[in-house]
Tab-separated table of C-alpha atoms in Angstrom:
chain	number	residue	atom	x	y	z
N	1	ASP	CA	44.491	-1.461	9.948
N	2	ILE	CA	42.310	-2.784	10.956
N	3	VAL	CA	42.003	-5.309	8.474
N	4	ASP	CA	45.940	-6.292	8.615
N	5	VAL	CA	45.625	-6.845	12.888
N	6	ALA	CA	42.000	-9.885	11.852
N	7	LYS	CA	44.270	-11.243	8.613
N	8	ASP	CA	47.435	-11.400	11.217
N	9	ALA	CA	45.648	-12.401	14.495
N	10	GLY	CA	45.034	-16.194	12.671
N	11	GLN	CA	41.567	-16.202	14.360
N	12	PHE	CA	38.968	-14.318	11.892
N	13	GLY	CA	38.982	-15.832	8.520
N	14	THR	CA	34.974	-16.833	8.622
N	15	LEU	CA	35.031	-12.795	9.090
N	16	LEU	CA	37.175	-11.588	6.822
N	17	ALA	CA	36.030	-13.387	4.059
N	18	ALA	CA	32.573	-12.802	5.070
N	19	LEU	CA	33.559	-9.082	5.000
N	20	ASP	CA	35.692	-9.803	1.044
N	21	ALA	CA	32.050	-11.220	-0.094
N	22	ALA	CA	30.495	-7.989	0.730
N	23	GLY	CA	31.969	-5.515	-0.489
N	24	LEU	CA	33.024	-4.625	2.871
N	25	THR	CA	36.337	-4.769	3.018
N	26	HIS	CA	38.433	-1.962	2.229
N	27	THR	CA	35.799	0.501	3.776
N	28	ILE	CA	36.977	-1.343	6.544
N	29	ALA	CA	40.139	-1.205	6.251
N	30	ASP	CA	40.495	2.508	4.919
N	31	GLY	CA	37.884	4.452	6.526
N	32	GLY	CA	37.803	4.919	9.570
N	33	PRO	CA	37.333	4.880	13.034
N	34	PHE	CA	36.104	2.926	14.284
N	35	THR	CA	35.243	0.127	16.340
N	36	VAL	CA	34.812	-4.063	15.607
N	37	LEU	CA	33.169	-6.287	17.912
N	38	ALA	CA	35.213	-9.746	15.789
N	39	PRO	CA	33.985	-12.787	15.922
N	40	THR	CA	37.033	-15.244	15.858
N	41	ASP	CA	36.544	-18.887	13.429
N	42	ASP	CA	34.971	-20.695	16.544
N	43	ALA	CA	31.608	-17.870	16.904
N	44	PHE	CA	30.948	-18.640	13.181
N	45	ARG	CA	31.262	-22.724	13.197
N	46	ARG	CA	28.229	-21.864	16.413
N	47	LEU	CA	26.186	-20.982	13.808
N	48	PRO	CA	22.724	-23.244	12.647
N	49	ALA	CA	25.225	-26.202	9.898
N	50	GLY	CA	24.877	-23.849	6.469
N	51	THR	CA	24.142	-20.474	7.771
N	52	VAL	CA	27.741	-19.166	6.111
N	53	GLU	CA	27.222	-20.795	2.972
N	54	GLY	CA	24.654	-19.329	3.020
N	55	LEU	CA	25.130	-16.174	3.530
N	56	LEU	CA	27.942	-16.118	1.126
N	57	ARG	CA	25.897	-16.207	-1.985
N	58	PRO	CA	25.804	-13.699	-4.374
N	59	GLU	CA	21.780	-13.652	-4.071
N	60	ASN	CA	22.664	-12.822	0.542
N	61	ARG	CA	25.058	-9.759	-0.136
N	62	GLY	CA	22.627	-7.598	1.131
N	63	GLN	CA	21.855	-9.670	4.216
N	64	LEU	CA	25.813	-10.127	4.950
N	65	GLU	CA	27.196	-6.346	4.533
N	66	ALA	CA	23.651	-6.308	7.309
N	67	ILE	CA	24.254	-8.751	9.731
N	68	LEU	CA	27.965	-7.325	9.146
N	69	GLN	CA	27.404	-4.040	9.473
N	70	TYR	CA	25.707	-4.754	13.054
N	71	HIS	CA	29.451	-6.001	14.661
N	72	VAL	CA	30.780	-2.011	13.306
N	73	ILE	CA	30.190	0.748	16.062
N	74	ALA	CA	31.554	4.435	13.870
N	75	GLY	CA	34.627	5.660	16.313
N	76	ARG	CA	37.436	4.483	18.555
N	77	VAL	CA	35.112	2.572	21.482
N	78	GLY	CA	37.991	1.469	24.483
N	79	ALA	CA	37.288	-0.686	27.519
N	80	ALA	CA	37.280	1.628	29.417
N	81	GLN	CA	34.052	4.230	27.516
N	82	VAL	CA	32.139	0.834	27.079
N	83	LYS	CA	32.081	0.348	31.312
N	84	ASN	CA	29.831	3.468	30.673
N	85	LEU	CA	27.767	2.486	27.755
N	86	ARG	CA	24.310	0.266	28.136
N	87	SER	CA	24.033	0.034	24.827
N	88	ALA	CA	25.562	1.478	21.846
N	89	GLU	CA	24.610	2.319	17.605
N	90	THR	CA	26.056	-0.019	14.887
N	91	LEU	CA	26.668	1.365	10.582
N	92	LEU	CA	23.352	-0.447	10.646
N	93	GLY	CA	21.629	1.894	12.551
N	94	GLN	CA	20.293	-0.103	14.929
N	95	ARG	CA	21.729	-0.969	18.229
N	96	VAL	CA	23.664	-3.746	19.953
N	97	ALA	CA	23.011	-4.053	23.704
N	98	ILE	CA	25.926	-3.655	26.536
N	99	ALA	CA	25.733	-5.252	29.555
N	100	HIS	CA	28.128	-6.195	32.414
N	101	GLU	CA	27.918	-9.126	34.474
N	102	GLY	CA	30.176	-11.239	36.478
N	103	GLY	CA	33.607	-8.799	35.097
N	104	SER	CA	32.648	-10.072	31.282
N	105	ILE	CA	31.594	-8.113	29.030
N	106	MET	CA	28.499	-8.628	26.609
N	107	ILE	CA	27.701	-7.771	23.795
N	108	ASP	CA	23.687	-8.271	22.739
N	109	GLU	CA	24.832	-12.189	23.570
N	110	ALA	CA	28.032	-12.018	22.185
N	111	ARG	CA	30.797	-12.383	25.486
N	112	VAL	CA	33.834	-10.356	25.343
N	113	THR	CA	36.597	-12.128	25.292
N	114	ALA	CA	39.687	-9.777	23.997
N	115	ALA	CA	39.304	-6.444	24.557
N	116	ASP	CA	41.287	-2.845	23.195
N	117	ILE	CA	43.543	-4.561	20.238
N	118	GLY	CA	44.582	-1.938	18.410
N	119	ALA	CA	44.676	-0.787	14.961
N	120	SER	CA	45.208	2.585	12.778
N	121	ASN	CA	41.909	2.806	12.398
N	122	GLY	CA	40.063	1.895	15.578
N	123	VAL	CA	39.396	-0.645	18.697
N	124	ILE	CA	39.014	-4.755	17.815
N	125	HIS	CA	37.306	-6.939	20.490
N	126	VAL	CA	37.489	-9.819	19.863
N	127	ILE	CA	33.839	-11.885	19.950
N	128	ASP	CA	33.071	-15.656	21.198
N	129	ALA	CA	29.884	-15.121	18.961
N	130	VAL	CA	27.670	-13.812	15.939
N	131	LEU	CA	25.354	-9.780	16.532
N	132	LEU	CA	21.788	-11.057	14.685
N	133	PRO	CA	20.661	-7.853	13.409
N	134	GLU	CA	16.132	-7.541	13.781
N	135	SER	CA	15.806	-8.263	10.106
N	136	GLN	CA	11.721	-8.192	10.346
N	137	THR	CA	9.763	-4.702	9.422
N	138	ILE	CA	8.228	-2.946	11.772
N	139	PRO	CA	4.998	-3.730	10.439
N	140	LYS	CA	6.656	-7.851	11.485
N	141	VAL	CA	7.743	-7.177	14.480
N	142	ALA	CA	4.036	-5.713	15.276
N	143	ALA	CA	2.073	-8.021	14.022
N	144	GLU	CA	3.751	-10.351	16.269
N	145	ALA	CA	3.806	-9.111	19.418
N	146	GLY	CA	0.478	-9.283	19.182
N	147	VAL	CA	-1.238	-6.539	20.391
N	148	PHE	CA	-1.530	-3.556	18.340
N	149	ASN	CA	-3.965	-5.435	16.145
N	150	THR	CA	-6.166	-2.081	15.537
N	151	LEU	CA	-3.159	-0.524	14.522
N	152	LEU	CA	-2.434	-3.042	12.027
N	153	ALA	CA	-5.733	-3.568	10.513
N	154	ALA	CA	-5.544	1.055	10.132
N	155	VAL	CA	-3.026	0.990	8.367
N	156	GLN	CA	-3.026	-1.736	6.130
N	157	ALA	CA	-6.992	-0.285	5.291
N	158	ALA	CA	-4.973	3.754	5.318
N	159	GLY	CA	-2.796	2.039	2.631
N	160	LEU	CA	0.634	2.796	4.656
N	161	GLY	CA	1.427	-1.147	4.524
N	162	ASP	CA	4.176	-0.269	1.704
N	163	ALA	CA	5.079	2.775	3.189
N	164	LEU	CA	5.864	1.550	6.851
N	165	SER	CA	7.534	-2.207	5.060
N	166	SER	CA	9.572	0.090	3.543
N	167	ASP	CA	13.687	1.154	3.617
N	168	GLY	CA	12.468	3.871	5.784
N	169	PRO	CA	13.985	4.263	8.703
N	170	PHE	CA	10.820	5.374	10.591
N	171	THR	CA	10.410	5.731	14.420
N	172	VAL	CA	7.062	4.384	15.029
N	173	PHE	CA	4.996	5.992	18.198
N	174	ALA	CA	2.628	2.197	18.514
N	175	PRO	CA	-0.323	2.284	20.416
N	176	THR	CA	-2.046	-0.785	21.816
N	177	ASP	CA	-5.131	-2.509	21.044
N	178	ASP	CA	-6.204	-1.406	24.478
N	179	ALA	CA	-5.256	2.773	23.040
N	180	PHE	CA	-7.235	2.454	20.553
N	181	SER	CA	-10.584	0.880	22.381
N	182	GLN	CA	-9.999	4.223	25.365
N	183	LEU	CA	-11.056	6.195	22.134
N	184	PRO	CA	-14.660	7.226	22.689
N	185	ASP	CA	-17.435	4.532	20.481
N	186	GLY	CA	-17.442	4.206	17.246
N	187	THR	CA	-14.251	6.393	16.357
N	188	VAL	CA	-12.465	3.166	14.703
N	189	GLU	CA	-15.132	1.897	12.790
N	190	SER	CA	-15.864	5.333	11.515
N	191	LEU	CA	-12.571	6.353	10.774
N	192	LEU	CA	-12.069	2.338	8.762
N	193	GLN	CA	-14.691	3.839	6.600
N	194	GLU	CA	-13.957	3.855	2.594
N	195	GLU	CA	-14.738	8.136	3.414
N	196	ASN	CA	-12.239	8.861	6.508
N	197	LEU	CA	-9.386	6.658	5.563
N	198	PRO	CA	-7.341	10.325	4.373
N	199	LYS	CA	-8.290	11.005	7.748
N	200	LEU	CA	-7.225	7.952	9.478
N	201	ALA	CA	-3.750	8.751	7.191
N	202	GLU	CA	-2.912	11.928	8.960
N	203	ILE	CA	-4.011	10.840	12.223
N	204	LEU	CA	-1.503	7.244	11.735
N	205	LYS	CA	0.888	9.532	9.725
N	206	TYR	CA	1.506	11.744	13.550
N	207	HIS	CA	2.471	8.598	15.184
N	208	VAL	CA	5.808	7.868	12.437
N	209	VAL	CA	8.757	10.166	12.984
N	210	SER	CA	10.817	10.137	9.643
N	211	GLY	CA	14.141	8.672	10.814
N	212	ARG	CA	15.727	6.241	13.564
N	213	VAL	CA	15.437	8.421	17.017
N	214	PHE	CA	16.053	5.752	20.286
N	215	ALA	CA	14.069	7.747	23.441
N	216	ASP	CA	17.115	8.971	25.009
N	217	GLN	CA	17.222	11.495	21.462
N	218	ALA	CA	13.622	11.827	21.456
N	219	LEU	CA	14.240	13.508	25.356
N	220	GLU	CA	17.191	15.193	23.975
N	221	ALA	CA	15.579	15.921	21.116
N	222	GLU	CA	11.992	17.638	22.694
N	223	ARG	CA	10.075	17.850	20.148
N	224	ALA	CA	10.051	15.923	16.491
N	225	PRO	CA	8.355	17.090	13.315
N	226	THR	CA	6.202	14.327	11.920
N	227	LEU	CA	4.952	12.318	8.815
N	228	ALA	CA	1.804	14.346	9.232
N	229	GLY	CA	4.201	17.987	10.106
N	230	ALA	CA	2.817	18.231	12.500
N	231	PRO	CA	5.256	17.301	15.422
N	232	VAL	CA	4.956	15.755	19.107
N	233	GLU	CA	6.374	16.867	22.044
N	234	ILE	CA	8.915	13.892	24.565
N	235	ARG	CA	9.139	15.379	27.779
N	236	LEU	CA	10.426	13.198	31.163
N	237	VAL	CA	7.204	13.514	33.031
N	238	ASP	CA	7.388	11.583	36.885
N	239	GLY	CA	10.248	9.441	35.289
N	240	GLY	CA	8.830	8.268	32.391
N	241	ILE	CA	8.111	10.246	29.092
N	242	ARG	CA	5.496	11.681	27.892
N	243	ASP	CA	4.536	12.111	24.116
N	244	ASN	CA	1.934	13.886	23.673
N	245	GLU	CA	0.253	13.315	26.841
N	246	SER	CA	0.435	9.436	25.820
N	247	ARG	CA	3.133	8.030	28.287
N	248	VAL	CA	5.692	5.954	26.907
N	249	THR	CA	4.806	2.163	28.424
N	250	THR	CA	8.044	0.029	26.892
N	251	THR	CA	10.813	1.816	24.391
N	252	ASP	CA	14.102	1.365	22.066
N	253	ILE	CA	11.644	-1.414	20.253
N	254	GLU	CA	14.337	-2.313	16.900
N	255	ALA	CA	12.942	-3.760	13.561
N	256	SER	CA	14.611	-3.737	10.733
N	257	ASN	CA	13.693	-0.790	8.771
N	258	GLY	CA	13.166	1.974	12.668
N	259	VAL	CA	12.261	1.769	16.290
N	260	VAL	CA	9.227	1.163	17.643
N	261	HIS	CA	7.919	3.328	20.958
N	262	VAL	CA	4.377	1.964	22.434
N	263	ILE	CA	2.685	3.931	24.248
N	264	ASP	CA	-0.558	4.325	26.113
N	265	GLN	CA	-3.536	6.680	23.646
N	266	VAL	CA	-3.521	7.545	20.752
N	267	LEU	CA	-2.367	10.604	19.293
N	268	LEU	CA	-4.818	12.924	17.168
N	269	PRO	CA	-2.495	15.810	15.189
N	270	ARG	CA	-2.775	18.871	17.194
N	271	GLU	CA	-5.993	21.827	14.610
N	272	VAL	CA	-2.945	24.088	13.351
N	273	SER	CA	-3.509	26.704	10.330
N	274	PRO	CA	-1.845	27.070	7.151
N	275	GLY	CA	-1.032	30.736	8.706
N	276	GLN	CA	-0.649	29.379	12.133
N	277	GLN	CA	2.026	26.834	10.740
N	278	ALA	CA	3.688	29.367	8.312
N	279	ALA	CA	4.368	31.176	11.651
N	280	MET	CA	6.403	28.441	13.619
N	281	GLU	CA	8.348	27.504	11.207
N	282	LEU	CA	9.255	30.966	10.042
N	283	MET	CA	10.535	31.289	14.018
N	284	GLU	CA	12.149	27.511	13.846
N	285	PHE	CA	13.749	28.671	11.017
N	286	ALA	CA	15.108	31.803	11.964
N	287	ILE	CA	16.009	30.394	15.668
N	288	MET	CA	18.372	26.927	13.334
N	289	ARG	CA	20.011	30.365	11.356
N	290	GLY	CA	20.773	32.394	14.170
N	291	VAL	CA	22.372	30.254	17.205
N	292	PRO	CA	25.251	28.857	14.898
N	293	LEU	CA	26.251	32.190	13.800
N	294	TYR	CA	25.317	33.646	17.656
N	295	ASN	CA	27.804	30.570	19.296
N	296	ALA	CA	30.342	31.624	15.871
N	297	GLY	CA	31.000	35.295	17.563
N	298	HIS	CA	28.445	37.217	15.299
N	299	HIS	CA	25.650	38.164	17.601
N	300	GLY	CA	25.359	41.132	15.798
N	301	ALA	CA	24.002	38.395	11.895
N	302	CYS	CA	22.654	36.707	14.518
N	303	ALA	CA	20.731	39.840	15.706
N	304	ALA	CA	19.967	40.690	12.368
N	305	VAL	CA	18.119	36.685	11.356
N	306	TYR	CA	15.999	37.718	13.804
N	307	GLU	CA	14.556	41.296	13.154
N	308	THR	CA	13.617	39.782	9.119
N	309	ALA	CA	11.644	37.413	11.021
N	310	ALA	CA	10.437	39.231	13.212
N	311	LEU	CA	8.714	42.101	10.825
N	312	ALA	CA	7.431	38.925	9.209
N	313	LEU	CA	5.838	37.515	12.312
N	314	LEU	CA	3.959	40.999	12.778
N	315	GLN	CA	3.114	41.009	9.334
N	316	MET	CA	0.968	38.014	9.844
N	317	GLY	CA	-1.811	39.098	12.114
N	318	ASP	CA	-3.917	36.381	13.311
N	319	ASP	CA	-2.040	33.619	12.632
N	320	VAL	CA	-0.517	34.745	15.836
N	321	PRO	CA	-2.404	35.495	19.390
N	322	ASP	CA	-3.151	38.510	19.993
N	323	MET	CA	-1.686	38.783	23.792
N	324	ALA	CA	2.418	37.158	21.841
N	325	MET	CA	1.398	39.081	18.697
N	326	ARG	CA	1.568	41.980	21.872
N	327	GLN	CA	4.906	40.961	23.429
N	328	LEU	CA	6.428	40.699	20.321
N	329	ARG	CA	5.632	44.181	18.659
N	330	ASN	CA	7.139	45.094	22.615
N	331	SER	CA	10.300	43.119	21.902
N	332	PHE	CA	11.087	43.924	18.391
N	333	ARG	CA	11.145	47.919	19.785
N	334	SER	CA	12.986	47.351	23.028
N	335	SER	CA	15.242	45.201	20.995
N	336	GLN	CA	15.798	48.530	18.903
N	337	ARG	CA	16.811	50.822	21.542
N	338	THR	CA	19.582	49.066	22.555
N	339	HIS	CA	23.406	48.799	20.457
N	340	ASP	CA	24.023	45.929	22.118
N	341	MET	CA	23.562	43.110	19.809
N	342	THR	CA	24.448	39.817	21.606
N	343	GLU	CA	21.382	41.238	24.430
N	344	ARG	CA	19.342	42.140	21.021
N	345	ALA	CA	19.776	39.306	19.382
N	346	TRP	CA	18.717	37.826	23.091
N	347	MET	CA	15.381	39.961	23.217
N	348	LEU	CA	14.342	38.659	19.834
N	349	ARG	CA	15.216	34.664	21.235
N	350	ASP	CA	13.425	35.357	24.139
N	351	ALA	CA	10.285	36.702	22.071
N	352	PHE	CA	10.542	33.919	19.821
N	353	ASP	CA	10.437	31.008	22.127
N	354	GLU	CA	7.311	33.105	24.499
N	355	THR	CA	5.252	33.363	21.315
N	356	MET	CA	5.580	29.601	20.394
N	357	ARG	CA	5.295	28.705	23.685
N	358	GLN	CA	1.382	30.347	23.506
N	359	MET	CA	0.918	29.255	20.219
N	360	ARG	CA	1.369	25.523	21.254
N	361	ALA	CA	-0.246	26.042	24.252
N	362	GLY	CA	-3.075	27.306	22.259
N	363	MET	CA	-2.789	24.361	19.889
N	364	GLU	CA	-3.960	21.725	22.664
């Protein structure tokens, strides 16, 4: 296994001692497959004096574990695959940057000196420097950037500072000070008044997504549910990423408890009635349940899920726009006239997609 191979190599004594101190030896030996970016003993010696000794103390076990997890990628990723990557997600959740310089592969600031050392449960790539993950929380990273002063003041006023400093992870779409300055005069000052703090908290929660969502993942998902409940729409427009109507100017700023994407406008939650929210959630739930059934070949079961949801939607009255309701009703009637379950499932799915499109357009 990976640990056996590292022991036999004779140049990873410090790495192996660190794995033992962090309680990760059995995980790396027995789990996997893993790709380990393995610093040599010489790489550890290049750290500032006393760093390794400090990390090996029991009180620093959490920090040591985070550093070691930052050197491990889930799965077996060979050098040929690495050449086609620009980053890779580690077991810590943070990503390492991958670059190609003069025929060498760089992982963050470390150079790969030997690649594709095979083991039964993975592969080892030898690197000449120890990789250090981001250790500061989202608020501290934002404070150091110097362009989020209004956002940080709002977070503190709304009582969300401790939450955004907790383990998370969170994804924050962070408006700059310039973004806040574009709001109508007096808006920020009004929101900071005590009686408006609940509204401020909801606006701020609309900028936060649970989990660590990198830019490519956000684009693939197309929308992300925020802590405020309402989702934000993510799309590519003219070569740039848009979050609702704001432009994402910088992506994937790492923090110890999440990731930050910088945006040039403050996001304002759309006004959604409880009934509209219920209708949207019902359609999303039906699609979430129906798609796996359809993909597994159970087209009739998928159609049945959609029919149940459609019948419930048809009873919701004013919560669904009139035009969408008429189209939904017509699609449902048409679906009942076909005995082809594949066609029936698709007719209802198309009706859901169009209904949600109209509802989202009406909420903007």
